């Protein structure tokens, strides 16, 4: 039996491939390399000493997905494939709705055709409405502020409905908080195309000299130092969370949403200073205006993941900063030669 990983060449996907292979699972990867490179897959093979089949294919191609699942005896799917740039989703919403919703629908239909009954889905803390109290629990009110977020919200609804209609289906909706860091080898990591939207890749690209300075988006928030607070989680902890979710999917039918976070919030300046201290390098920054759509504080209540998945984050802030820099400093231009 094998696990189909859509978007398996991407940032979280490649780290999850590695964890699954190390745990003895067979995998097959589908990616269209829209935001990734097959080089990540080559490096996963190098790190694990294992090979696996991978296809350059679109996760919206229902026939191809069915053919691949049948050929490789797939019995569960982890669906990472999706577009994820918030600002871009505001500029070109239809591309986001088309890619992120159609891929899920076509994948579900292909699964139905070949009788695959388990799916782990990449959702996000962004599905929580801004008026919840922190820490965020899975029963919090849902609601979004941008098309990217709405695609996650709508995908969750589609998957819940599918699991109501098909009593044999199991869907685990993993709501990630802020993934950062890289595998400790520094061989795989996050390689955002263009100017990074997210904080940590911006910090590490500034440290390596690709960016002049970081702009801190506002220092007048209601937090301990005025800068925004988030729940940063090491990507290897997140990847392990997927292995736990694959096991959990064997134990129930229906759908379940679970936070993957640490339960601890750090501010932008906490992250800058931790990065500087862990790596003995300066990160020049200036204070700028608030970014539209941002809020003061977001962090998880991770209790459900501990209870249901038997999983909790283990890596420290120092691990996150050190591994982020190890990847960035050894691969200043990401996977590009
Ligand atoms: P990523 O861009 O590195 O990985 C996504 C992968 O999907 C890429 O390799 C891309 O080429 C591929 N892809 C996109 N559309 C595809 C399609 N139609 N067919 C085949 N492949 C396709 O992003 P990531 O950070 O690894 O995120 C993985 C998933 O987790 C995404 O769904 C993302 O929305 C979600 N997520 C990410 C974060 C984060 O901060 N990184 C937070 C919450 C949720
Ligand atoms: C952002 C997205 C969210 C998405 C998540 C993961 C927005 C409004 N939210 O969340 O939908 O799920 O990424 O992809 O875009 N910051 C700076 N300077 C920078 C970059 C960020 O100060 O150059 C600050 C932000 O204001 C925030 C914190 O750093 O306080 C984290 O930002 P980011 O990494 O973009 O994550 P989120 O805002 O949590």
mmCIF file of N, CA, C and O in Angstrom, residues 199-275:
data_model
loop_
_atom_site.group_PDB
_atom_site.id
_atom_site.type_symbol
_atom_site.label_atom_id
_atom_site.label_comp_id
_atom_site.label_asym_id
_atom_site.label_seq_id
_atom_site.Cartn_x
_atom_site.Cartn_y
_atom_site.Cartn_z
ATOM 1 N N UNK A 199 7.463 35.819 6.966
ATOM 2 C CA UNK A 199 8.526 36.422 7.773
ATOM 3 C C UNK A 199 9.857 35.665 7.717
ATOM 4 O O UNK A 199 10.897 36.262 7.442
ATOM 5 N N UNK A 200 9.834 34.372 8.023
ATOM 6 C CA UNK A 200 11.118 33.665 8.193
ATOM 7 C C UNK A 200 11.965 33.618 6.935
ATOM 8 O O UNK A 200 13.169 33.892 6.997
ATOM 9 N N UNK A 201 11.368 33.283 5.756
ATOM 10 C CA UNK A 201 12.216 33.332 4.561
ATOM 11 C C UNK A 201 12.724 34.751 4.279
ATOM 12 O O UNK A 201 13.837 34.915 3.778
ATOM 13 N N UNK A 202 11.941 35.754 4.673
ATOM 14 C CA UNK A 202 12.418 37.131 4.465
ATOM 15 C C UNK A 202 13.626 37.396 5.366
ATOM 16 O O UNK A 202 14.621 37.998 4.944
ATOM 17 N N UNK A 203 13.543 36.955 6.614
ATOM 18 C CA UNK A 203 14.664 37.134 7.544
ATOM 19 C C UNK A 203 15.913 36.427 7.007
ATOM 20 O O UNK A 203 17.000 37.006 6.944
ATOM 21 N N UNK A 204 15.760 35.172 6.581
ATOM 22 C CA UNK A 204 16.962 34.436 6.177
ATOM 23 C C UNK A 204 17.515 34.958 4.849
ATOM 24 O O UNK A 204 18.735 34.987 4.664
ATOM 25 N N UNK A 205 16.642 35.422 3.954
ATOM 26 C CA UNK A 205 17.156 35.998 2.697
ATOM 27 C C UNK A 205 17.833 37.356 2.945
ATOM 28 O O UNK A 205 18.738 37.738 2.214
ATOM 29 N N UNK A 206 17.386 38.053 3.980
ATOM 30 C CA UNK A 206 18.064 39.316 4.351
ATOM 31 C C UNK A 206 19.445 38.983 4.932
ATOM 32 O O UNK A 206 20.456 39.595 4.563
ATOM 33 N N UNK A 207 19.478 37.990 5.799
ATOM 34 C CA UNK A 207 20.751 37.612 6.428
ATOM 35 C C UNK A 207 21.776 37.162 5.382
ATOM 36 O O UNK A 207 22.969 37.438 5.508
ATOM 37 N N UNK A 208 21.299 36.489 4.331
ATOM 38 C CA UNK A 208 22.233 35.961 3.322
ATOM 39 C C UNK A 208 22.582 37.025 2.272
ATOM 40 O O UNK A 208 23.422 36.798 1.396
ATOM 41 N N UNK A 209 21.935 38.193 2.367
ATOM 42 C CA UNK A 209 22.288 39.307 1.484
ATOM 43 C C UNK A 209 21.420 39.431 0.236
ATOM 44 O O UNK A 209 21.662 40.286 -0.608
ATOM 45 N N UNK A 210 20.404 38.570 0.105
ATOM 46 C CA UNK A 210 19.532 38.690 -1.075
ATOM 47 C C UNK A 210 18.571 39.866 -0.936
ATOM 48 O O UNK A 210 18.041 40.356 -1.921
ATOM 49 N N UNK A 211 18.269 40.259 0.303
ATOM 50 C CA UNK A 211 17.393 41.422 0.568
ATOM 51 C C UNK A 211 18.189 42.404 1.418
ATOM 52 O O UNK A 211 19.001 41.983 2.254
ATOM 53 N N UNK A 212 17.890 43.669 1.186
ATOM 54 C CA UNK A 212 18.570 44.746 1.882
ATOM 55 C C UNK A 212 18.295 44.749 3.377
ATOM 56 O O UNK A 212 19.189 44.805 4.216
ATOM 57 N N UNK A 213 17.013 44.726 3.686
ATOM 58 C CA UNK A 213 16.578 44.761 5.080
ATOM 59 C C UNK A 213 15.160 44.208 5.175
ATOM 60 O O UNK A 213 14.435 44.188 4.180
ATOM 61 N N UNK A 214 14.796 43.816 6.380
ATOM 62 C CA UNK A 214 13.424 43.380 6.651
ATOM 63 C C UNK A 214 12.600 44.606 7.009
ATOM 64 O O UNK A 214 13.086 45.495 7.710
ATOM 65 N N UNK A 215 11.358 44.639 6.526
ATOM 66 C CA UNK A 215 10.429 45.660 7.023
ATOM 67 C C UNK A 215 9.509 44.989 8.023
ATOM 68 O O UNK A 215 8.838 44.001 7.689
ATOM 69 N N UNK A 216 9.522 45.488 9.252
ATOM 70 C CA UNK A 216 8.617 44.961 10.283
ATOM 71 C C UNK A 216 7.273 45.661 10.090
ATOM 72 O O UNK A 216 7.204 46.896 10.159
ATOM 73 N N UNK A 217 6.244 44.866 9.833
ATOM 74 C CA UNK A 217 4.939 45.454 9.514
ATOM 75 C C UNK A 217 4.202 45.907 10.777
ATOM 76 O O UNK A 217 3.301 45.237 11.253
ATOM 77 N N UNK A 218 4.605 47.031 11.277
ATOM 78 C CA UNK A 218 3.883 47.657 12.393
ATOM 79 C C UNK A 218 4.463 47.288 13.741
ATOM 80 O O UNK A 218 4.788 46.121 13.989
ATOM 81 N N UNK A 219 4.618 48.311 14.621
ATOM 82 C CA UNK A 219 5.056 48.036 16.008
ATOM 83 C C UNK A 219 4.101 48.684 17.013
ATOM 84 O O UNK A 219 4.497 49.044 18.112
ATOM 85 N N UNK A 220 2.839 48.829 16.541
ATOM 86 C CA UNK A 220 1.835 49.410 17.445
ATOM 87 C C UNK A 220 0.686 48.433 17.706
ATOM 88 O O UNK A 220 -0.440 48.830 17.952
ATOM 89 N N UNK A 221 0.992 47.149 17.608
ATOM 90 C CA UNK A 221 -0.019 46.134 17.957
ATOM 91 C C UNK A 221 -0.071 45.966 19.469
ATOM 92 O O UNK A 221 0.883 46.313 20.182
ATOM 93 N N UNK A 222 -1.182 45.396 19.910
ATOM 94 C CA UNK A 222 -1.356 45.158 21.342
ATOM 95 C C UNK A 222 -0.662 43.853 21.746
ATOM 96 O O UNK A 222 -1.302 42.839 22.024
ATOM 97 N N UNK A 223 0.687 43.876 21.719
ATOM 98 C CA UNK A 223 1.496 42.702 22.073
ATOM 99 C C UNK A 223 2.649 43.174 22.963
ATOM 100 O O UNK A 223 2.827 44.380 23.135
ATOM 101 N N UNK A 224 3.480 42.246 23.466
ATOM 102 C CA UNK A 224 4.506 42.660 24.447
ATOM 103 C C UNK A 224 5.512 43.663 23.889
ATOM 104 O O UNK A 224 6.051 44.461 24.637
ATOM 105 N N UNK A 225 5.810 43.634 22.581
ATOM 106 C CA UNK A 225 6.728 44.638 22.039
ATOM 107 C C UNK A 225 6.112 45.440 20.880
ATOM 108 O O UNK A 225 6.819 46.149 20.157
ATOM 109 N N UNK A 226 4.810 45.267 20.669
ATOM 110 C CA UNK A 226 4.116 46.034 19.636
ATOM 111 C C UNK A 226 4.100 45.366 18.262
ATOM 112 O O UNK A 226 3.394 45.822 17.360
ATOM 113 N N UNK A 227 4.894 44.275 18.080
ATOM 114 C CA UNK A 227 4.909 43.608 16.758
ATOM 115 C C UNK A 227 4.058 42.336 16.813
ATOM 116 O O UNK A 227 3.824 41.778 17.893
ATOM 117 N N UNK A 228 3.600 41.896 15.646
ATOM 118 C CA UNK A 228 2.629 40.803 15.561
ATOM 119 C C UNK A 228 3.154 39.488 16.140
ATOM 120 O O UNK A 228 4.330 39.156 15.966
ATOM 121 N N UNK A 229 2.281 38.767 16.806
ATOM 122 C CA UNK A 229 2.658 37.496 17.434
ATOM 123 C C UNK A 229 2.026 36.332 16.666
ATOM 124 O O UNK A 229 0.840 36.356 16.349
ATOM 125 N N UNK A 230 2.863 35.307 16.361
ATOM 126 C CA UNK A 230 2.385 34.122 15.642
ATOM 127 C C UNK A 230 2.943 32.850 16.284
ATOM 128 O O UNK A 230 3.929 32.884 17.006
ATOM 129 N N UNK A 231 2.339 31.736 15.888
ATOM 130 C CA UNK A 231 2.718 30.414 16.401
ATOM 131 C C UNK A 231 3.594 29.719 15.343
ATOM 132 O O UNK A 231 3.084 29.080 14.424
ATOM 133 N N UNK A 232 4.912 29.895 15.456
ATOM 134 C CA UNK A 232 5.835 29.315 14.478
ATOM 135 C C UNK A 232 6.111 27.863 14.839
ATOM 136 O O UNK A 232 6.393 27.559 15.996
ATOM 137 N N UNK A 233 6.017 27.013 13.825
ATOM 138 C CA UNK A 233 6.211 25.579 14.073
ATOM 139 C C UNK A 233 7.257 25.036 13.105
ATOM 140 O O UNK A 233 7.228 25.337 11.894
ATOM 141 N N UNK A 234 8.193 24.266 13.646
ATOM 142 C CA UNK A 234 9.271 23.694 12.820
ATOM 143 C C UNK A 234 8.667 22.732 11.805
ATOM 144 O O UNK A 234 7.835 21.888 12.141
ATOM 145 N N UNK A 235 9.132 22.862 10.547
ATOM 146 C CA UNK A 235 8.527 22.061 9.467
ATOM 147 C C UNK A 235 8.715 20.550 9.700
ATOM 148 O O UNK A 235 7.884 19.746 9.249
ATOM 149 N N UNK A 236 9.765 20.158 10.439
ATOM 150 C CA UNK A 236 9.931 18.717 10.705
ATOM 151 C C UNK A 236 8.915 18.229 11.739
ATOM 152 O O UNK A 236 8.453 17.090 11.671
ATOM 153 N N UNK A 237 8.560 19.095 12.697
ATOM 154 C CA UNK A 237 7.458 18.750 13.609
ATOM 155 C C UNK A 237 6.159 18.604 12.818
ATOM 156 O O UNK A 237 5.377 17.672 13.028
ATOM 157 N N UNK A 238 5.950 19.551 11.907
ATOM 158 C CA UNK A 238 4.731 19.520 11.088
ATOM 159 C C UNK A 238 4.696 18.229 10.253
ATOM 160 O O UNK A 238 3.647 17.554 10.170
ATOM 161 N N UNK A 239 5.831 17.890 9.663
ATOM 162 C CA UNK A 239 5.910 16.675 8.833
ATOM 163 C C UNK A 239 5.577 15.437 9.675
ATOM 164 O O UNK A 239 4.801 14.567 9.242
ATOM 165 N N UNK A 240 6.105 15.378 10.881
ATOM 166 C CA UNK A 240 5.789 14.247 11.786
ATOM 167 C C UNK A 240 4.301 14.217 12.100
ATOM 168 O O UNK A 240 3.723 13.151 12.273
ATOM 169 N N UNK A 241 3.694 15.394 12.178
ATOM 170 C CA UNK A 241 2.251 15.479 12.428
ATOM 171 C C UNK A 241 1.460 14.783 11.325
ATOM 172 O O UNK A 241 0.404 14.206 11.576
ATOM 173 N N UNK A 242 1.973 14.813 10.106
ATOM 174 C CA UNK A 242 1.292 14.133 8.988
ATOM 175 C C UNK A 242 1.398 12.622 9.119
ATOM 176 O O UNK A 242 0.468 11.896 8.772
ATOM 177 N N UNK A 243 2.546 12.148 9.582
ATOM 178 C CA UNK A 243 2.688 10.696 9.793
ATOM 179 C C UNK A 243 1.667 10.259 10.852
ATOM 180 O O UNK A 243 0.967 9.244 10.687
ATOM 181 N N UNK A 244 1.545 11.067 11.908
ATOM 182 C CA UNK A 244 0.575 10.749 12.970
ATOM 183 C C UNK A 244 -0.851 10.796 12.423
ATOM 184 O O UNK A 244 -1.702 9.971 12.786
ATOM 185 N N UNK A 245 -1.114 11.736 11.514
ATOM 186 C CA UNK A 245 -2.466 11.859 10.945
ATOM 187 C C UNK A 245 -2.792 10.673 10.035
ATOM 188 O O UNK A 245 -3.944 10.221 9.975
ATOM 189 N N UNK A 246 -1.791 10.165 9.323
ATOM 190 C CA UNK A 246 -2.000 8.974 8.477
ATOM 191 C C UNK A 246 -2.437 7.798 9.365
ATOM 192 O O UNK A 246 -3.369 7.067 9.033
ATOM 193 N N UNK A 247 -1.798 7.674 10.507
ATOM 194 C CA UNK A 247 -2.163 6.579 11.439
ATOM 195 C C UNK A 247 -3.556 6.828 12.008
ATOM 196 O O UNK A 247 -4.379 5.910 12.103
ATOM 197 N N UNK A 248 -3.820 8.059 12.378
ATOM 198 C CA UNK A 248 -5.121 8.426 12.958
ATOM 199 C C UNK A 248 -6.254 8.127 11.970
ATOM 200 O O UNK A 248 -7.343 7.678 12.366
ATOM 201 N N UNK A 249 -5.995 8.353 10.686
ATOM 202 C CA UNK A 249 -7.036 8.140 9.663
ATOM 203 C C UNK A 249 -7.493 6.680 9.602
ATOM 204 O O UNK A 249 -8.575 6.393 9.096
ATOM 205 N N UNK A 250 -6.676 5.779 10.114
ATOM 206 C CA UNK A 250 -7.069 4.350 10.141
ATOM 207 C C UNK A 250 -8.059 4.051 11.255
ATOM 208 O O UNK A 250 -8.592 2.946 11.323
ATOM 209 N N UNK A 251 -8.289 5.018 12.155
ATOM 210 C CA UNK A 251 -9.040 4.693 13.378
ATOM 211 C C UNK A 251 -10.479 5.207 13.378
ATOM 212 O O UNK A 251 -11.203 4.959 14.328
ATOM 213 N N UNK A 252 -10.880 5.955 12.365
ATOM 214 C CA UNK A 252 -12.256 6.485 12.376
ATOM 215 C C UNK A 252 -12.747 6.768 10.955
ATOM 216 O O UNK A 252 -11.948 6.806 10.016
ATOM 217 N N UNK A 253 -14.065 6.934 10.832
ATOM 218 C CA UNK A 253 -14.665 7.366 9.551
ATOM 219 C C UNK A 253 -15.283 8.733 9.787
ATOM 220 O O UNK A 253 -15.752 9.031 10.887
ATOM 221 N N UNK A 254 -15.320 9.550 8.721
ATOM 222 C CA UNK A 254 -15.884 10.898 8.857
ATOM 223 C C UNK A 254 -14.779 11.923 8.729
ATOM 224 O O UNK A 254 -13.711 11.631 8.181
ATOM 225 N N UNK A 255 -15.030 13.132 9.233
ATOM 226 C CA UNK A 255 -14.019 14.189 9.102
ATOM 227 C C UNK A 255 -13.666 14.747 10.472
ATOM 228 O O UNK A 255 -14.482 14.708 11.394
ATOM 229 N N UNK A 256 -12.450 15.251 10.577
ATOM 230 C CA UNK A 256 -11.999 15.839 11.839
ATOM 231 C C UNK A 256 -10.965 16.922 11.524
ATOM 232 O O UNK A 256 -10.065 16.700 10.711
ATOM 233 N N UNK A 257 -11.117 18.089 12.158
ATOM 234 C CA UNK A 257 -10.164 19.191 11.964
ATOM 235 C C UNK A 257 -9.246 19.274 13.181
ATOM 236 O O UNK A 257 -9.719 19.214 14.326
ATOM 237 N N UNK A 258 -7.954 19.397 12.925
ATOM 238 C CA UNK A 258 -6.969 19.399 14.023
ATOM 239 C C UNK A 258 -5.911 20.475 13.781
ATOM 240 O O UNK A 258 -5.330 20.562 12.688
ATOM 241 N N UNK A 259 -5.658 21.286 14.803
ATOM 242 C CA UNK A 259 -4.587 22.286 14.745
ATOM 243 C C UNK A 259 -3.221 21.626 14.804
ATOM 244 O O UNK A 259 -3.011 20.726 15.637
ATOM 245 N N UNK A 260 -2.294 22.098 13.979
ATOM 246 C CA UNK A 260 -0.891 21.724 14.169
ATOM 247 C C UNK A 260 -0.105 23.004 14.457
ATOM 248 O O UNK A 260 0.208 23.784 13.550
ATOM 249 N N UNK A 261 0.124 23.230 15.720
ATOM 250 C CA UNK A 261 0.888 24.391 16.165
ATOM 251 C C UNK A 261 1.616 24.012 17.443
ATOM 252 O O UNK A 261 1.500 22.871 17.924
ATOM 253 N N UNK A 262 2.350 24.996 17.998
ATOM 254 C CA UNK A 262 3.084 24.700 19.237
ATOM 255 C C UNK A 262 2.308 25.156 20.467
ATOM 256 O O UNK A 262 2.594 24.715 21.576
ATOM 257 N N UNK A 263 1.392 26.116 20.264
ATOM 258 C CA UNK A 263 0.690 26.707 21.400
ATOM 259 C C UNK A 263 1.429 27.891 22.002
ATOM 260 O O UNK A 263 0.976 28.482 22.980
ATOM 261 N N UNK A 264 2.574 28.240 21.385
ATOM 262 C CA UNK A 264 3.367 29.364 21.909
ATOM 263 C C UNK A 264 3.486 30.446 20.832
ATOM 264 O O UNK A 264 3.743 30.128 19.669
ATOM 265 N N UNK A 265 3.318 31.692 21.221
ATOM 266 C CA UNK A 265 3.415 32.784 20.257
ATOM 267 C C UNK A 265 4.708 33.582 20.435
ATOM 268 O O UNK A 265 5.129 33.838 21.564
ATOM 269 N N UNK A 266 5.334 33.942 19.310
ATOM 270 C CA UNK A 266 6.499 34.829 19.329
ATOM 271 C C UNK A 266 6.226 36.025 18.421
ATOM 272 O O UNK A 266 5.576 35.892 17.380
ATOM 273 N N UNK A 267 6.778 37.178 18.812
ATOM 274 C CA UNK A 267 6.574 38.389 18.006
ATOM 275 C C UNK A 267 7.589 38.439 16.867
ATOM 276 O O UNK A 267 8.573 37.674 16.844
ATOM 277 N N UNK A 268 7.374 39.380 15.963
ATOM 278 C CA UNK A 268 8.319 39.565 14.844
ATOM 279 C C UNK A 268 9.714 39.868 15.398
ATOM 280 O O UNK A 268 10.711 39.270 14.974
ATOM 281 N N UNK A 269 9.785 40.759 16.377
ATOM 282 C CA UNK A 269 11.118 41.112 16.908
ATOM 283 C C UNK A 269 11.717 39.962 17.717
ATOM 284 O O UNK A 269 12.939 39.775 17.717
ATOM 285 N N UNK A 270 10.875 39.158 18.384
ATOM 286 C CA UNK A 270 11.400 37.936 19.037
ATOM 287 C C UNK A 270 12.101 37.065 17.995
ATOM 288 O O UNK A 270 13.184 36.510 18.244
ATOM 289 N N UNK A 271 11.469 36.936 16.817
ATOM 290 C CA UNK A 271 12.022 36.056 15.781
ATOM 291 C C UNK A 271 13.331 36.632 15.229
ATOM 292 O O UNK A 271 14.300 35.899 15.026
ATOM 293 N N UNK A 272 13.360 37.941 15.002
ATOM 294 C CA UNK A 272 14.582 38.575 14.486
ATOM 295 C C UNK A 272 15.723 38.364 15.479
ATOM 296 O O UNK A 272 16.826 37.925 15.117
ATOM 297 N N UNK A 273 15.447 38.623 16.756
ATOM 298 C CA UNK A 273 16.522 38.524 17.750
ATOM 299 C C UNK A 273 16.946 37.076 17.970
ATOM 300 O O UNK A 273 18.142 36.793 18.105
ATOM 301 N N UNK A 274 15.996 36.164 17.956
ATOM 302 C CA UNK A 274 16.343 34.743 18.123
ATOM 303 C C UNK A 274 17.200 34.276 16.954
ATOM 304 O O UNK A 274 18.180 33.532 17.139
ATOM 305 N N UNK A 275 16.852 34.734 15.740
ATOM 306 C CA UNK A 275 17.614 34.348 14.547
ATOM 307 C C UNK A 275 19.048 34.895 14.654
ATOM 308 O O UNK A 275 20.027 34.197 14.369
#
